[in-house]
Structures are given as C-alpha cells and as structure tokens.
XYZ file of C-alpha atoms in Angstrom:
589
model
C 0.000 0.000 0.000
C 2.845 2.339 0.884
C 4.492 1.617 -2.483
C 1.228 2.381 -4.283
C 0.939 5.720 -2.500
C 4.457 6.626 -3.609
C 3.634 5.742 -7.216
C 0.479 7.850 -7.071
C 2.469 10.772 -5.651
C 5.074 10.482 -8.426
C 2.338 10.305 -11.076
C 0.667 13.412 -9.644
C 4.015 15.245 -9.586
C 4.746 14.309 -13.188
C 1.297 15.439 -14.208
C 1.742 18.745 -12.360
C 5.027 19.369 -14.109
C 3.567 18.470 -17.499
C 0.512 20.669 -16.919
C 2.652 23.620 -15.808
C 4.772 23.388 -18.940
C 2.076 22.747 -21.543
C 1.393 25.432 -24.110
C -1.250 28.023 -23.218
C -3.580 28.136 -26.219
C -6.259 30.377 -24.750
C -7.286 33.353 -26.945
C -5.214 36.529 -26.922
C -6.636 39.492 -25.005
C -6.079 43.187 -25.831
C -6.585 46.524 -24.122
C -6.271 50.017 -25.610
C -5.665 53.102 -23.494
C -6.511 56.774 -23.727
C -4.583 59.152 -25.988
C -3.676 61.530 -23.144
C -0.017 61.854 -22.113
C 2.238 64.170 -20.150
C 5.182 65.683 -22.026
C 8.491 67.351 -21.128
C 11.294 68.477 -23.477
C 14.762 66.967 -22.997
C 16.211 63.515 -22.389
C 16.419 63.788 -18.588
C 19.481 63.590 -16.371
C 18.633 60.189 -14.899
C 15.859 57.580 -15.036
C 13.796 58.870 -12.112
C 11.193 60.148 -14.588
C 10.436 56.541 -15.572
C 9.130 55.727 -12.067
C 5.548 56.059 -10.822
C 6.452 58.230 -7.798
C 8.151 60.904 -9.951
C 6.552 64.348 -9.693
C 5.426 65.269 -13.210
C 3.035 68.035 -12.128
C 5.070 70.523 -14.158
C 4.787 68.510 -17.386
C 2.377 69.550 -20.106
C -0.794 67.479 -20.592
C -1.252 66.679 -24.290
C -3.382 64.455 -26.486
C -2.402 62.518 -29.587
C -5.574 63.719 -31.238
C -3.208 66.522 -32.243
C 0.249 66.326 -33.810
C 3.416 67.241 -31.941
C 3.440 70.650 -33.603
C -0.266 71.297 -33.036
C 0.209 70.454 -29.368
C 2.666 73.358 -29.258
C 5.563 71.106 -28.212
C 9.308 71.590 -28.693
C 12.351 69.439 -27.978
C 15.588 70.084 -26.128
C 18.549 69.119 -28.307
C 16.136 67.013 -30.345
C 14.873 65.013 -27.341
C 11.634 64.755 -25.393
C 9.865 62.519 -22.848
C 6.329 61.177 -22.431
C 4.658 59.649 -19.345
C 1.294 57.975 -18.846
C -0.369 56.062 -15.999
C -2.614 53.218 -17.145
C -4.908 50.964 -15.149
C -5.043 47.273 -16.051
C -8.404 45.582 -15.518
C -8.362 42.597 -13.196
C -9.214 40.239 -16.059
C -6.478 41.620 -18.270
C -3.896 41.503 -15.493
C -4.811 37.855 -14.849
C -4.397 37.120 -18.568
C -0.997 38.845 -18.598
C 0.191 36.705 -15.664
C -1.167 33.552 -17.280
C 0.383 34.315 -20.667
C 3.691 35.516 -19.232
C 3.716 38.975 -20.792
C 2.329 41.368 -23.393
C 3.223 42.968 -26.678
C 3.298 46.725 -26.121
C 2.187 48.584 -29.244
C 3.276 52.218 -29.254
C 2.981 53.216 -32.859
C 3.946 56.304 -34.822
C 7.000 57.734 -33.082
C 9.468 59.778 -35.118
C 12.978 59.368 -33.789
C 15.026 56.944 -31.761
C 13.204 55.730 -28.665
C 13.593 54.035 -25.279
C 10.442 52.676 -23.597
C 9.999 51.874 -19.875
C 7.300 50.060 -17.888
C 7.334 50.886 -14.163
C 10.989 51.869 -14.517
C 12.000 48.681 -16.350
C 13.489 49.117 -19.822
C 11.092 47.478 -22.280
C 12.711 48.187 -25.635
C 14.020 50.738 -28.073
C 15.676 51.123 -31.430
C 17.164 53.620 -33.827
C 15.015 55.239 -36.496
C 17.694 54.124 -38.987
C 17.319 50.445 -38.197
C 13.642 49.868 -37.506
C 11.845 46.649 -38.447
C 8.723 46.111 -40.553
C 9.860 48.584 -43.189
C 8.348 51.447 -41.190
C 10.572 53.222 -38.729
C 7.596 54.828 -36.997
C 6.070 51.610 -35.577
C 7.085 50.301 -32.134
C 6.117 46.857 -30.789
C 7.946 45.362 -27.804
C 7.564 42.202 -25.729
C 7.233 43.081 -22.032
C 7.408 40.262 -19.435
C 4.573 39.922 -16.927
C 6.961 40.584 -14.042
C 7.234 44.248 -15.116
C 3.526 44.846 -14.396
C 1.587 45.229 -11.178
C -2.100 44.923 -10.470
C -3.947 48.205 -11.008
C -1.907 51.280 -11.971
C 1.237 51.067 -14.118
C 3.534 53.810 -15.431
C 4.476 53.810 -19.125
C 7.247 56.246 -20.056
C 9.430 56.768 -23.082
C 11.892 59.232 -24.494
C 12.731 59.977 -28.100
C 15.464 61.819 -29.932
C 15.985 62.937 -33.516
C 19.320 63.987 -35.020
C 17.680 67.062 -36.579
C 16.113 68.598 -33.474
C 13.041 70.720 -34.122
C 13.806 70.740 -37.864
C 13.356 66.965 -38.141
C 12.070 66.216 -41.663
C 10.184 63.142 -40.415
C 8.472 64.926 -37.533
C 9.042 64.585 -33.802
C 7.691 62.446 -30.988
C 4.228 60.902 -31.183
C 2.352 61.428 -34.414
C -1.274 62.489 -34.483
C -3.639 59.600 -33.624
C -0.835 57.432 -32.229
C -2.274 54.872 -29.816
C -1.008 52.763 -26.928
C -2.321 49.212 -26.659
C -1.339 45.865 -25.150
C -1.967 42.361 -26.476
C -1.208 39.321 -24.346
C 1.873 37.492 -25.567
C 1.466 34.186 -27.383
C 4.012 31.405 -27.769
C 5.661 33.008 -30.804
C 5.905 36.359 -29.016
C 8.038 34.810 -26.293
C 10.655 33.495 -28.676
C 13.450 35.875 -29.671
C 15.915 35.451 -32.530
C 19.280 37.125 -32.714
C 22.647 36.349 -34.227
C 26.344 36.849 -33.654
C 28.986 37.132 -36.358
C 32.445 35.694 -35.876
C 34.102 38.875 -37.137
C 33.880 42.260 -35.447
C 33.167 44.284 -38.603
C 31.215 41.557 -40.466
C 33.824 41.477 -43.223
C 35.796 38.238 -43.610
C 39.127 37.648 -45.268
C 40.438 34.519 -46.993
C 40.821 31.730 -46.123
C 38.264 32.079 -43.299
C 34.685 30.920 -43.915
C 31.792 33.210 -43.064
C 30.718 32.152 -39.571
C 27.593 33.081 -37.634
C 25.744 31.837 -34.573
C 21.951 31.984 -34.547
C 20.608 32.537 -31.020
C 17.019 31.510 -30.246
C 15.717 32.440 -26.795
C 12.578 30.596 -25.664
C 10.913 32.470 -22.779
C 7.948 30.127 -22.705
C 7.717 27.674 -19.830
C 7.243 24.883 -22.349
C 9.486 23.358 -25.026
C 8.930 24.513 -28.590
C 9.702 22.594 -31.779
C 10.555 24.327 -35.034
C 13.231 24.723 -37.631
C 15.906 27.224 -38.488
C 16.153 28.197 -42.173
C 19.268 29.986 -43.428
C 19.210 31.482 -46.925
C 22.182 33.139 -48.636
C 22.077 35.266 -51.786
C 24.411 37.674 -53.534
C 23.831 41.351 -52.841
C 21.768 41.524 -56.044
C 19.545 38.681 -54.750
C 20.832 35.734 -56.794
C 20.223 32.593 -54.662
C 23.330 30.731 -53.520
C 22.478 28.386 -50.658
C 19.607 27.368 -48.374
C 19.838 25.132 -45.294
C 17.146 23.871 -42.906
C 17.989 22.726 -39.368
C 15.428 21.043 -37.069
C 15.333 22.497 -33.547
C 13.791 21.715 -30.183
C 13.924 24.785 -27.951
C 13.971 24.023 -24.255
C 11.630 26.112 -22.108
C 13.214 29.178 -20.483
C 16.479 28.559 -22.307
C 18.764 29.937 -25.025
C 19.545 27.647 -27.956
C 22.625 28.658 -29.989
C 23.285 27.203 -33.443
C 26.620 27.657 -35.209
C 26.733 27.932 -38.981
C 29.491 28.548 -41.493
C 29.766 28.923 -45.234
C 32.734 29.242 -47.591
C 32.158 32.290 -49.803
C 32.189 31.782 -53.568
C 34.218 34.917 -54.188
C 34.777 38.570 -53.211
C 31.647 40.555 -52.530
C 28.796 41.146 -50.110
C 26.223 38.503 -49.309
C 22.698 38.701 -47.925
C 21.860 36.318 -45.077
C 18.279 35.607 -44.003
C 17.735 33.467 -40.909
C 14.202 32.417 -39.952
C 12.671 30.471 -37.112
C 9.713 28.573 -38.562
C 7.044 26.891 -36.430
C 3.983 25.064 -37.792
C 4.958 26.261 -41.276
C 4.719 29.913 -40.147
C 7.696 32.249 -40.081
C 7.732 33.327 -36.442
C 10.967 35.311 -36.547
C 13.332 36.607 -39.171
C 16.650 38.449 -39.285
C 18.317 39.825 -42.393
C 21.897 41.066 -42.568
C 24.835 41.437 -44.905
C 28.324 39.990 -44.587
C 31.335 40.886 -46.703
C 34.196 38.851 -48.085
C 37.477 40.214 -49.485
C 35.900 43.546 -50.572
C 39.154 44.980 -51.910
C 39.044 42.256 -54.568
C 35.589 43.188 -55.859
C 35.955 43.573 -59.608
C 34.255 46.583 -61.148
C 36.558 47.700 -63.978
C 36.835 51.285 -65.132
C 34.492 51.854 -68.056
C 35.399 55.436 -68.933
C 35.441 56.435 -72.598
C 38.535 57.686 -74.420
C 37.410 61.298 -74.093
C 36.772 61.024 -70.343
C 39.825 63.004 -69.252
C 39.408 65.554 -72.036
C 35.787 66.056 -70.954
C 36.761 66.922 -67.394
C 39.809 68.960 -68.387
C 37.556 71.069 -70.575
C 34.956 71.470 -67.799
C 37.643 72.772 -65.452
C 38.877 75.196 -68.111
C 35.346 76.510 -68.595
C 34.908 76.840 -64.839
C 38.138 78.828 -64.600
C 36.723 81.352 -67.084
C 33.835 82.163 -64.716
C 34.681 84.896 -62.236
C 33.404 83.660 -58.855
C 32.564 87.124 -57.443
C 32.544 85.895 -53.846
C 30.075 87.648 -51.522
C 30.202 86.944 -47.781
C 27.478 87.988 -45.357
C 28.047 87.598 -41.618
C 25.324 85.630 -39.809
C 25.555 86.788 -36.166
C 22.659 84.562 -35.088
C 24.592 81.491 -36.281
C 27.981 82.547 -34.935
C 29.382 81.746 -31.503
C 32.392 82.514 -29.318
C 34.735 80.513 -31.540
C 33.364 80.788 -35.082
C 32.019 83.599 -37.215
C 29.543 82.061 -39.639
C 29.141 83.604 -43.084
C 26.566 83.054 -45.803
C 28.646 82.809 -48.973
C 27.578 83.301 -52.585
C 29.638 82.742 -55.722
C 29.316 81.905 -59.402
C 30.164 78.496 -60.818
C 29.980 76.810 -64.241
C 27.510 78.494 -66.624
C 27.350 81.446 -64.201
C 25.178 79.430 -61.804
C 25.049 81.101 -58.380
C 25.837 78.649 -55.594
C 25.858 79.214 -51.852
C 27.268 77.812 -48.643
C 28.068 78.420 -44.984
C 31.633 79.304 -44.025
C 32.755 79.013 -40.386
C 35.783 81.255 -39.811
C 37.723 80.758 -36.550
C 37.764 83.797 -34.239
C 41.483 83.514 -33.672
C 44.650 84.874 -35.215
C 46.690 82.805 -37.648
C 46.258 80.620 -40.718
C 44.067 77.567 -40.425
C 43.625 74.236 -42.168
C 40.154 73.809 -43.597
C 37.657 70.993 -43.951
C 35.171 71.239 -46.796
C 32.142 69.141 -45.927
C 29.950 68.236 -48.907
C 26.306 67.486 -48.140
C 24.087 64.507 -48.868
C 21.500 64.382 -51.636
C 18.739 66.856 -50.721
C 20.187 67.638 -47.275
C 19.090 70.731 -45.380
C 21.902 73.304 -45.307
C 23.836 73.718 -42.067
C 26.963 75.363 -40.706
C 29.737 74.022 -38.503
C 29.192 75.658 -35.103
C 30.626 73.061 -32.718
C 33.565 73.688 -30.439
C 36.675 74.939 -32.263
C 38.747 71.943 -33.371
C 41.632 73.705 -35.105
C 39.884 73.932 -38.486
C 37.973 76.426 -40.519
C 34.920 74.758 -42.093
C 33.053 75.322 -45.331
C 29.770 73.518 -46.062
C 28.779 74.274 -49.676
C 25.454 73.546 -51.376
C 25.758 72.336 -54.968
C 23.324 73.730 -57.519
C 19.640 73.087 -56.941
C 20.195 71.651 -53.467
C 20.442 73.032 -49.940
C 20.774 76.816 -50.020
C 20.227 76.755 -53.782
C 16.948 74.865 -53.671
C 14.086 76.758 -55.292
C 11.333 74.122 -55.236
C 10.967 72.219 -51.938
C 9.259 69.363 -53.796
C 12.007 68.981 -56.407
C 14.424 66.197 -55.497
C 15.062 64.474 -58.812
C 18.385 66.109 -59.664
C 19.919 62.811 -60.773
C 17.640 62.718 -63.841
C 18.130 66.342 -64.960
C 19.711 66.671 -68.415
C 19.867 62.995 -69.367
C 19.925 63.683 -73.094
C 23.656 64.475 -73.178
C 26.671 64.594 -70.888
C 26.963 68.276 -71.804
C 24.287 69.696 -69.575
C 23.728 66.691 -67.319
C 23.094 67.782 -63.728
C 26.313 66.438 -62.225
C 28.483 68.163 -64.819
C 27.653 71.444 -63.111
C 27.445 69.982 -59.598
C 30.942 68.463 -59.871
C 32.264 71.851 -60.990
C 30.557 73.392 -57.943
C 32.670 71.003 -55.861
C 35.849 72.501 -57.335
C 34.538 76.056 -56.987
C 34.190 75.416 -53.236
C 37.917 74.670 -53.159
C 38.565 77.893 -55.089
C 36.679 79.777 -52.389
C 38.602 78.460 -49.389
C 41.882 79.075 -51.231
C 40.848 82.717 -51.715
C 40.633 83.306 -47.957
C 43.714 84.881 -46.344
C 43.171 83.015 -43.056
C 43.264 79.599 -44.776
C 46.420 77.539 -45.178
C 45.831 76.398 -48.768
C 48.298 73.556 -48.316
C 46.037 71.973 -45.706
C 42.693 71.247 -47.333
C 40.621 68.203 -46.353
C 37.327 67.094 -47.854
C 34.698 64.880 -46.295
C 31.002 64.024 -46.495
C 28.495 61.213 -46.451
C 26.360 59.665 -49.207
C 26.303 62.254 -52.026
C 28.791 64.173 -49.878
C 31.014 61.094 -49.873
C 30.821 60.931 -53.664
C 31.598 64.645 -53.958
C 34.621 64.121 -51.705
C 35.880 61.549 -54.227
C 35.187 64.086 -56.989
C 37.081 66.860 -55.202
C 40.175 64.714 -54.611
C 40.027 63.391 -58.189
C 39.661 66.724 -59.996
C 41.700 69.021 -57.756
C 45.169 68.281 -56.446
C 44.858 71.062 -53.862
C 42.968 68.501 -51.752
C 45.477 66.920 -49.379
C 43.269 64.367 -47.599
C 39.910 62.800 -48.453
C 37.461 61.201 -45.985
C 34.250 59.969 -47.661
C 31.695 57.761 -45.992
C 28.921 55.629 -47.554
C 29.659 57.236 -50.977
C 26.950 57.596 -53.629
C 27.201 57.807 -57.479
C 29.255 54.723 -58.246
C 29.144 51.590 -60.400
C 25.668 52.316 -61.782
C 24.918 49.031 -63.573
C 25.607 46.977 -60.452
C 24.134 49.681 -58.188
C 20.754 49.582 -59.894
C 20.620 45.779 -59.620
C 21.224 45.873 -55.866
C 18.818 48.549 -54.565
C 15.594 50.189 -55.734
C 16.639 53.828 -55.458
C 17.859 55.833 -57.359
C 16.961 53.469 -60.202
C 13.298 54.161 -59.405
C 13.825 57.835 -60.292
C 15.056 56.784 -63.732
C 12.111 54.399 -64.134
C 9.703 57.232 -63.330
C 11.532 59.529 -65.747
C 11.178 56.906 -68.484
C 7.370 56.916 -68.081
C 7.183 60.485 -69.399
C 10.064 60.280 -71.897
C 9.283 57.789 -74.691
C 12.817 58.101 -76.113
C 14.388 56.908 -72.831
C 17.068 54.273 -73.415
C 18.936 52.510 -70.621
C 22.085 51.934 -72.672
C 22.279 55.641 -73.454
C 21.834 56.450 -69.755
C 24.501 54.005 -68.615
C 26.845 55.378 -71.287
C 26.242 58.944 -70.079
C 26.699 57.999 -66.414
C 30.205 56.657 -67.051
C 31.313 60.319 -67.194
C 29.923 60.877 -63.679
C 30.847 57.592 -62.028
C 33.226 58.145 -59.111
C 34.893 54.778 -59.775
C 36.150 56.255 -63.068
C 37.295 59.472 -61.371
C 38.921 57.678 -58.419
C 41.917 56.572 -60.494
C 43.158 60.196 -60.425
C 43.248 60.542 -56.624
C 46.767 61.143 -55.290
C 46.096 62.181 -51.675
C 45.544 59.842 -48.692
C 41.967 58.592 -48.348
C 39.965 56.947 -45.576
C 36.483 55.573 -46.254
C 33.774 54.471 -43.812
C 30.938 52.159 -44.836
C 27.776 50.767 -43.265
C 27.709 47.023 -43.990
C 23.881 47.026 -43.903
C 23.529 50.153 -46.068
C 20.317 49.860 -48.162
C 20.896 53.116 -50.063
C 24.560 53.158 -51.068
C 25.467 49.489 -50.582
C 29.071 48.621 -49.708
C 29.569 46.943 -53.097
C 29.422 50.333 -54.835
C 31.549 51.958 -52.127
C 34.363 49.523 -52.895
C 33.889 49.816 -56.654
C 35.260 53.363 -56.309
C 37.651 52.703 -53.417
C 39.378 49.878 -55.274
C 40.388 52.252 -58.086
C 42.265 54.577 -55.702
C 46.016 54.139 -56.087
C 47.158 56.428 -53.265
C 47.476 55.578 -49.576
C 44.046 54.411 -48.429
C 42.184 52.780 -45.574
C 38.633 51.675 -44.952
C 36.595 50.986 -41.839
C 33.236 49.237 -41.579
C 30.397 49.819 -39.127
C 28.907 46.301 -39.021
C 25.249 46.916 -38.148
C 25.018 50.425 -39.584
C 22.872 51.293 -42.565
C 23.064 54.574 -44.450
C 24.569 56.430 -41.502
C 27.606 55.811 -39.334
C 26.609 56.219 -35.677
C 29.896 54.933 -34.230
C 31.677 57.873 -32.535
C 34.970 55.995 -32.639
C 34.812 56.001 -36.454
C 34.377 59.793 -36.516
C 37.228 60.173 -34.038
C 39.465 57.952 -36.168
C 38.598 59.969 -39.285
C 39.391 63.257 -37.542
C 42.676 61.834 -36.280
C 43.511 60.639 -39.806
C 42.850 64.108 -41.252
C 44.967 65.820 -38.598
C 47.830 63.395 -39.111
C 47.854 63.734 -42.899
C 47.763 67.525 -42.632
C 50.714 67.502 -40.230
C 48.697 68.712 -37.238
C 49.779 66.122 -34.682
C-alpha cells in the first residue's frame, strides 16, 4: 500500500510538471488606453522620470488627437519625454500573468526611442534600423513581471538627429495609440545572431561564420526549424539550409553555422525560425568577403579626361565674385559664420556656410559636402583647429528653389553636356577655389569629407583638384551604376519614373552617359591619402558600390566598416578615427 501511494504521488508530480509546462492556447486578449499623455522636453538627467512616484506636475498634458506641432511642443537638443499612468483591468492583469507577458504597441514615433514600464526598460531602437519597413512603428515584448495589479507607469523618451527641424516629424504622431496584447508562444521566442568577425567582413581563407541565437521564454518546449538562406547582394540565390530544432523552455539555444564564400563581394543572409509552417521570426543582414578584390573595372570612354579637363577650363573662365554675409545669429564665441555666394559653371550662383575661426593665424580647412537633398547647415561646434566650409551644390540646400524637387539625378539625361552632375561636380571645385581665396586659410592643408552624395563629392574633389590633401568619404553615392541599380531600388526608381514620361528613354544611353559621372572612373586620379567608412547594412549606397570606387584609388588608403550600420555611421569611434587621420595627414599632430 505504501508503495502504491508513492507511485500515485510520483504520477501526480509528473502530471503537475507536465501541466505547468504545456502550451497556453487560450485566446489573446487586448486593451487600448486613452490618448492623453504628459510631455516634457529633454532627455532627462537620470531615469527617475520613468518611475511612478516621480513628480510630473510641471509637465504639459497633451493628447495625440493633435500632432506634436499642433500640441505646441518643442524638444531640447532634439529630445523629449512622455509619461502615462494606465490601469489594467483585473481580467487583463490575470491574462498577462497567465500568458507571461504582453506585446506593447506604441505606434507612430518619429525618432530613436527608449520605452519603460514601471521603470524597467522594455525596448528601443534607432530610427535608422527599424523593423517592418516602417521606422515609426514600435512593438515590444514586455514580461509579466514588469507589471503590477492596477496602476502602471508607461514612459518613453525619443530623440531625432535634426532637433526641431526633423524632416520626419518629432515624438508621437497624431492619432498614435497605446495598446497591449497578451503574448502568445511566438511572441516569447526571440531570434538574434552573432557574427564571428567584429566588422562583419571576412578575409580569406576564413569561412563566413555566424551563430543563430534563439531564446525561448515560454515555460514549455517549442519545436521548429531554423532556415538559413544566402544570396548575392543583387539577390541571386546561392544556398539554403534547414535545421530542425527543439527549444527548451526558459532557455537559449545557440546554433553555429558557417559557409565558404564563392568569391569577393557582399552577401545577404536571411535566418528564420519557422514553427507550424509559419515564419515566427526573421533576421536579415549582410556579410562581406574580401571587398578589396571586388571587380568593377573602369568603363570610362577615351574622351573622359578631355571632358573633365575642358569642364575645369570653362569653370576657370567664370569669375566667382565671392560675396560673404556675416550671420551673427549662427555665430558663436569661436566661429564667425558667413553666408557665402559665388558663381560656378555656366554662371550658376551657388551658396554655402563658411565658419571662420575667431582667432589669429592661418588655419587648415575641412570642406564638408552634403548629402542628396540635405538641409543646409553650418559648422558651429567647439573649435577643433579647423575652418569649415559647407557648400550647397546647384539646386540643393541653399540653392533649392522648389521644396518638392528632389530628382536632380535625372536632370539633363539627353547628353553629358548639360547633365546635372556636370555642373554639380564643378561646384565642388569652386568650393575649393573659395577656401583658397581666404587669407586666413592655409591652402596647403585642405581636407574634404562628407556622407552619401557628400562622400561621392569628396571623391570628386580629390580626383579633380590636387589642392585637396586628404579625403574622408563615408557611404559614398554615385558609383558603379549598372551593379548599383541591380542591388537597390533607389535611385533606379527615379530613372524608371523619368522613363514613363520620356518615350525616347534608353537605358544603354543612360549608362553610357553615367560613365562620365561615375566616381569609380574618377577615383583613379586621386593622389592624396583617403579613408572611407561604410555601413555594412547600407540599403541606399550598398558597400559593393563603395568599394567599386575605393578599389580604383592608387594612393594611400584605408577603410573601416560599421557592421550593423545602414546609411549612416553612428559609431563615434569612427568619426574620431577619421578626424585623427585628417589631422595626421595635414601635419597637425
């Protein structure tokens, strides 16, 4: 009898364990909360504002029935904070505890964000790396342990790199809502990956190595499969592998994977966790292999050099007639900022902002070329030993006449004489003419830099003008057009739209014309030292086209990769290394 009792006890225990770890398949439950928030400008000095006992009586009460602007809100250095107390119903709280957590939906935020629940960090990401193809949408898994019965404090802060001039808006958009949905099995599984190379770029003979990491926060085991697909950067399939998995409850399951690359280039990896034939989770990323061996031969025509020599001769015939206007409201204790006007090729008036140091002596100068369609700005940071000039090429920035016109790349496609970048590249050289005209500038110490279009224009400056002594482009644009247009949608889409209204459009003619304005063809003329930064995940100016130009440079050169960066380089150490490189090459150490 005693033995039977023991067996019954064991059976009950086993049953209890099994029942406690079986999948909860009860229906999901949701709650939506009011659109009223409290708001305060600034990022805050600490995290006390994320707690329920924080005194927010001085914060402004706002509603998302209105936009940020219509609420009369401003930021502080591009940042702001929101707080909101919500009350969970007893039924919903019970469902949250039973399910193990919720998905917090906080949609329509412009900017980078950090979200907190009762002081616990719940999630956040950069506006440059958001999922779902929409950088405004936020959805985060929040464990049940972060909640309490009754009142709960939801708080978040946001920041934009453009402050109150953010082109994408600021903070919560009009009609943004806050809602919770109880977490299901798939919501409590997280997929991440690690790459066995710090910058995601591998060198021979090493294979490309990654580790998929699947975290199962459910109490129960979960079966599924890991699918790994590899394509070239222009989406040609290369390899697909499927690996069966059993994820232990409340455990991390790592899975190592390696692949020997077929040749130099960049490759797209997609890893998916699939359960019941549904894709529960997916990660996409790029890895590089031997990028300095990427083959993209020069395709310049025989008259290429003569074309640019003649353009520079024609530019030299145009008297620049420099006009400088002091901008006191933009100046500070260390820089006087001037609005500068001058004439360039075809007597086009171009403009820029010149930051002149308020000190005696002759100064090295950095010319910073702007990105495609960028809003004009001036260098007004702390004095760093340099004068700065930020020019706007024709039609853009300070020269922009129509705020809705941003199709410069398709202007003048009928002939290389008159194509948009013929004039814009001459504007690049005219900017160098300007800084050399200034008595406070040491004309033997000129550096050029810029990102995206600005990176391309930095290549142009160093190619066409030997007065440039150091070149520091990042994520450069305008390179290797045939491959470029196979890899990403834009700017090819601008050409496709142009073709719809121009029946005589011919791709071969366009590619032929663009060879005269391809920085890979110009790069062969660079003689100064060059350092280039790339974002390995760049969806706009992919690293393939960056290296197409870089690999034609014959002078001293270096590159650095930001592994998870897209079309911006957020790593401060990369900027510091670039600045150090410029100072060293200009003899300023």
